[in-house]
Amino acid sequence: MSLALDSTAQDLLFREARTANTFTDEPVTDDQVEAVYDLVKYGPTSMNQQPLRMVLVRSAEARERLVGYLSEGNRKKTAAAPLVVILAADLEFHEELPTQFPHFPQAKSLFAERAVREPSARLNASLQVGYFVIGVRAAGLAAGPMTGFDAEGIDKEFFSDGEHSVLAVVNIGRPGENAWFARSPRLAYEQVVTTV
């Protein structure tokens, strides 16, 4: 009773949601992806950096190129998913700060050094990866986020500019037959939270 979100929404986003391993062949539309983005873009990032960038892998040729960089256990489900999205950190996010953080004109200069901006880009884009997965669930779809891949290979194949760093690959669609593994345990509150 301490949460403002009703129990149905809580279940949709968290309790009943799982990482999907199989999908139906129902397509995921650009309109659905745009609706997800239009929701999750409001999730907070430090200094409104918004470094997440997404590549929708729709063509068979691009899918084949991607699957070759995935770990063996991720290949079959990715080859069959209705949509696959590569989520990456834009290491040049600071170029957008003059318009995205206008009340602090010096913001861009704080990230002039690549060694300063890369960790910030990865951290904040990782936050956005989490928001994206929840947004997919809010759209009534299932997500299968993965980090089992050759990141350097994907970066070279899909981000040849050297200014992006892949963080996750996410399969998206309606869950198929036997989509879920058994729910894994979760740590209890007392195991996680301390008060000082």
Short mmCIF file of C-alpha atoms in Angstrom, two decimals:
data_model
loop_
_atom_site.label_atom_id
_atom_site.label_comp_id
_atom_site.label_asym_id
_atom_site.label_seq_id
_atom_site.Cartn_x
_atom_site.Cartn_y
_atom_site.Cartn_z
CA MET A 1 0.00 0.00 0.00
CA SER A 2 3.03 2.29 0.09
CA LEU A 3 3.21 2.52 -3.72
CA ALA A 4 1.20 4.93 -5.88
CA LEU A 5 1.21 2.53 -8.84
CA ASP A 6 -1.66 0.05 -8.75
CA SER A 7 -0.90 -3.65 -8.34
CA THR A 8 -1.77 -4.49 -11.96
CA ALA A 9 0.85 -2.02 -13.21
CA GLN A 10 3.34 -3.26 -10.62
CA ASP A 11 2.85 -6.80 -11.90
CA LEU A 12 3.15 -5.75 -15.55
CA LEU A 13 6.37 -3.85 -15.00
CA PHE A 14 8.05 -5.96 -12.32
CA ARG A 15 6.47 -8.95 -10.53
CA GLU A 16 5.13 -10.85 -13.54
CA ALA A 17 7.60 -9.52 -16.12
CA ARG A 18 10.44 -11.81 -17.12
CA THR A 19 13.26 -11.97 -19.60
CA ALA A 20 11.72 -13.61 -22.66
CA ASN A 21 13.63 -16.34 -24.49
CA THR A 22 11.09 -17.12 -27.21
CA PHE A 23 8.70 -14.90 -29.12
CA THR A 24 5.71 -15.15 -31.42
CA ASP A 25 6.14 -13.93 -34.98
CA GLU A 26 3.90 -10.89 -34.36
CA PRO A 27 5.88 -7.86 -35.59
CA VAL A 28 6.99 -5.00 -33.36
CA THR A 29 6.20 -1.76 -35.17
CA ASP A 30 8.13 1.47 -35.36
CA ASP A 31 5.12 3.14 -33.73
CA GLN A 32 5.46 0.82 -30.72
CA VAL A 33 9.19 1.55 -30.41
CA GLU A 34 8.55 5.27 -30.71
CA ALA A 35 5.88 5.08 -27.99
CA VAL A 36 8.34 3.27 -25.71
CA TYR A 37 11.00 5.89 -26.37
CA ASP A 38 8.56 8.77 -25.87
CA LEU A 39 7.83 7.37 -22.40
CA VAL A 40 11.30 6.42 -21.22
CA LYS A 41 13.06 9.55 -22.47
CA TYR A 42 11.83 11.20 -19.27
CA GLY A 43 13.93 8.93 -17.05
CA PRO A 44 16.61 10.99 -15.30
CA THR A 45 20.25 11.11 -16.33
CA SER A 46 23.05 13.21 -14.84
CA MET A 47 22.93 16.74 -16.26
CA ASN A 48 20.30 15.49 -18.71
CA GLN A 49 23.03 13.77 -20.73
CA GLN A 50 20.73 11.26 -22.47
CA PRO A 51 23.64 9.29 -23.99
CA LEU A 52 21.60 6.22 -25.01
CA ARG A 53 21.43 5.49 -28.74
CA MET A 54 19.42 2.70 -30.33
CA VAL A 55 19.86 0.72 -33.53
CA LEU A 56 16.79 -1.24 -34.63
CA VAL A 57 18.01 -4.40 -36.34
CA ARG A 58 15.27 -5.23 -38.82
CA SER A 59 16.88 -6.50 -42.02
CA ALA A 60 17.87 -10.16 -42.37
CA GLU A 61 21.36 -9.09 -43.46
CA ALA A 62 21.92 -6.91 -40.38
CA ARG A 63 20.47 -9.61 -38.11
CA GLU A 64 22.91 -12.15 -39.51
CA ARG A 65 25.83 -9.77 -38.98
CA LEU A 66 24.76 -9.19 -35.37
CA VAL A 67 24.10 -12.83 -34.46
CA GLY A 68 27.69 -13.71 -35.30
CA TYR A 69 28.90 -11.52 -32.43
CA LEU A 70 26.58 -13.03 -29.81
CA SER A 71 27.47 -15.81 -27.42
CA GLU A 72 26.24 -19.21 -28.53
CA GLY A 73 23.32 -19.27 -26.08
CA ASN A 74 21.95 -15.98 -27.41
CA ARG A 75 22.10 -16.67 -31.15
CA LYS A 76 19.00 -18.76 -31.82
CA LYS A 77 16.58 -16.58 -29.85
CA THR A 78 17.99 -13.41 -31.40
CA ALA A 79 17.72 -14.83 -34.91
CA ALA A 80 14.01 -15.55 -34.27
CA ALA A 81 12.95 -12.44 -32.33
CA PRO A 82 10.56 -10.03 -34.09
CA LEU A 83 12.82 -7.09 -33.29
CA VAL A 84 16.34 -6.76 -31.96
CA VAL A 85 17.66 -3.45 -30.64
CA ILE A 86 21.30 -2.60 -30.03
CA LEU A 87 21.60 -0.16 -27.14
CA ALA A 88 24.78 1.89 -27.00
CA ALA A 89 26.31 4.84 -25.19
CA ASP A 90 27.11 7.87 -27.34
CA LEU A 91 30.58 8.86 -26.20
CA GLU A 92 30.07 12.29 -27.78
CA PHE A 93 26.85 13.04 -25.84
CA HIS A 94 28.35 16.31 -24.62
CA GLU A 95 27.78 17.86 -28.05
CA GLU A 96 24.04 17.92 -27.23
CA LEU A 97 24.41 19.54 -23.80
CA PRO A 98 24.04 23.16 -25.01
CA THR A 99 20.44 22.38 -26.01
CA GLN A 100 19.67 19.68 -23.44
CA PHE A 101 21.14 21.42 -20.36
CA PRO A 102 20.83 25.09 -21.42
CA HIS A 103 20.71 26.63 -17.96
CA PHE A 104 24.39 25.69 -17.46
CA PRO A 105 26.27 26.87 -20.57
CA GLN A 106 29.60 25.44 -19.34
CA ALA A 107 28.26 21.88 -19.16
CA LYS A 108 29.77 20.80 -22.48
CA SER A 109 33.25 21.92 -21.43
CA LEU A 110 33.13 19.72 -18.33
CA PHE A 111 33.22 16.70 -20.64
CA ALA A 112 35.84 17.95 -23.11
CA GLU A 113 38.22 15.14 -22.13
CA ARG A 114 37.19 11.74 -23.41
CA ALA A 115 38.52 10.08 -20.25
CA VAL A 116 35.98 12.11 -18.26
CA ARG A 117 32.95 11.67 -20.51
CA GLU A 118 33.25 7.94 -21.34
CA PRO A 119 32.48 6.65 -17.82
CA SER A 120 29.65 9.15 -17.51
CA ALA A 121 28.24 8.14 -20.90
CA ARG A 122 28.30 4.45 -19.98
CA LEU A 123 26.77 4.94 -16.55
CA ASN A 124 23.96 7.19 -17.71
CA ALA A 125 23.21 5.15 -20.83
CA SER A 126 23.07 2.05 -18.59
CA LEU A 127 20.39 3.79 -16.53
CA GLN A 128 18.53 4.40 -19.77
CA VAL A 129 18.86 0.73 -20.74
CA GLY A 130 16.93 -0.11 -17.57
CA TYR A 131 14.29 2.50 -18.37
CA PHE A 132 14.01 1.08 -21.89
CA VAL A 133 13.36 -2.47 -20.65
CA ILE A 134 10.63 -1.18 -18.31
CA GLY A 135 9.18 0.85 -21.20
CA VAL A 136 9.01 -2.26 -23.37
CA ARG A 137 7.06 -3.96 -20.59
CA ALA A 138 4.78 -0.93 -20.28
CA ALA A 139 3.94 -1.39 -23.98
CA GLY A 140 2.72 -4.92 -23.20
CA LEU A 141 5.73 -6.48 -24.90
CA ALA A 142 8.44 -8.74 -23.53
CA ALA A 143 12.13 -7.91 -23.54
CA GLY A 144 15.11 -10.22 -23.58
CA PRO A 145 18.11 -8.05 -22.67
CA MET A 146 21.53 -9.62 -23.21
CA THR A 147 25.13 -8.73 -22.49
CA GLY A 148 26.66 -11.97 -23.78
CA PHE A 149 28.39 -10.69 -26.91
CA ASP A 150 31.63 -9.49 -28.45
CA ALA A 151 31.29 -5.77 -27.68
CA GLU A 152 34.33 -4.74 -29.69
CA GLY A 153 33.01 -6.62 -32.71
CA ILE A 154 29.54 -5.06 -32.47
CA ASP A 155 31.05 -1.61 -32.04
CA LYS A 156 33.16 -2.03 -35.19
CA GLU A 157 30.31 -3.58 -37.17
CA PHE A 158 27.51 -1.18 -36.24
CA PHE A 159 29.28 1.95 -34.92
CA SER A 160 32.26 2.40 -37.19
CA ASP A 161 32.68 6.02 -36.06
CA GLY A 162 34.33 4.84 -32.82
CA GLU A 163 32.09 7.18 -30.86
CA HIS A 164 29.61 4.61 -29.52
CA SER A 165 29.93 1.73 -27.08
CA VAL A 166 27.40 -1.12 -27.07
CA LEU A 167 25.90 -1.86 -23.65
CA ALA A 168 23.12 -4.35 -24.36
CA VAL A 169 21.29 -6.18 -27.11
CA VAL A 170 17.56 -6.56 -26.48
CA ASN A 171 15.16 -8.95 -28.18
CA ILE A 172 11.60 -7.60 -28.21
CA GLY A 173 8.21 -9.09 -29.01
CA ARG A 174 5.23 -10.97 -27.69
CA PRO A 175 6.34 -13.93 -25.58
CA GLY A 176 6.22 -17.26 -27.37
CA GLU A 177 5.87 -20.83 -26.20
CA ASN A 178 7.99 -21.67 -23.14
CA ALA A 179 9.30 -18.10 -23.08
CA TRP A 180 10.30 -18.05 -19.43
CA PHE A 181 12.82 -19.76 -17.25
CA ALA A 182 11.73 -20.32 -13.66
CA ARG A 183 11.87 -17.13 -11.61
CA SER A 184 15.30 -16.78 -10.03
CA PRO A 185 15.50 -15.79 -6.36
CA ARG A 186 15.79 -12.17 -5.28
CA LEU A 187 17.70 -10.81 -2.32
CA ALA A 188 15.58 -9.79 0.67
CA TYR A 189 15.32 -6.19 1.82
CA GLU A 190 17.45 -6.94 4.88
CA GLN A 191 20.23 -8.30 2.66
CA VAL A 192 20.39 -5.13 0.60
CA VAL A 193 19.46 -2.17 2.76
CA THR A 194 21.40 -0.66 5.64
CA THR A 195 20.68 2.50 7.56
CA VAL A 196 23.39 4.82 8.84
#
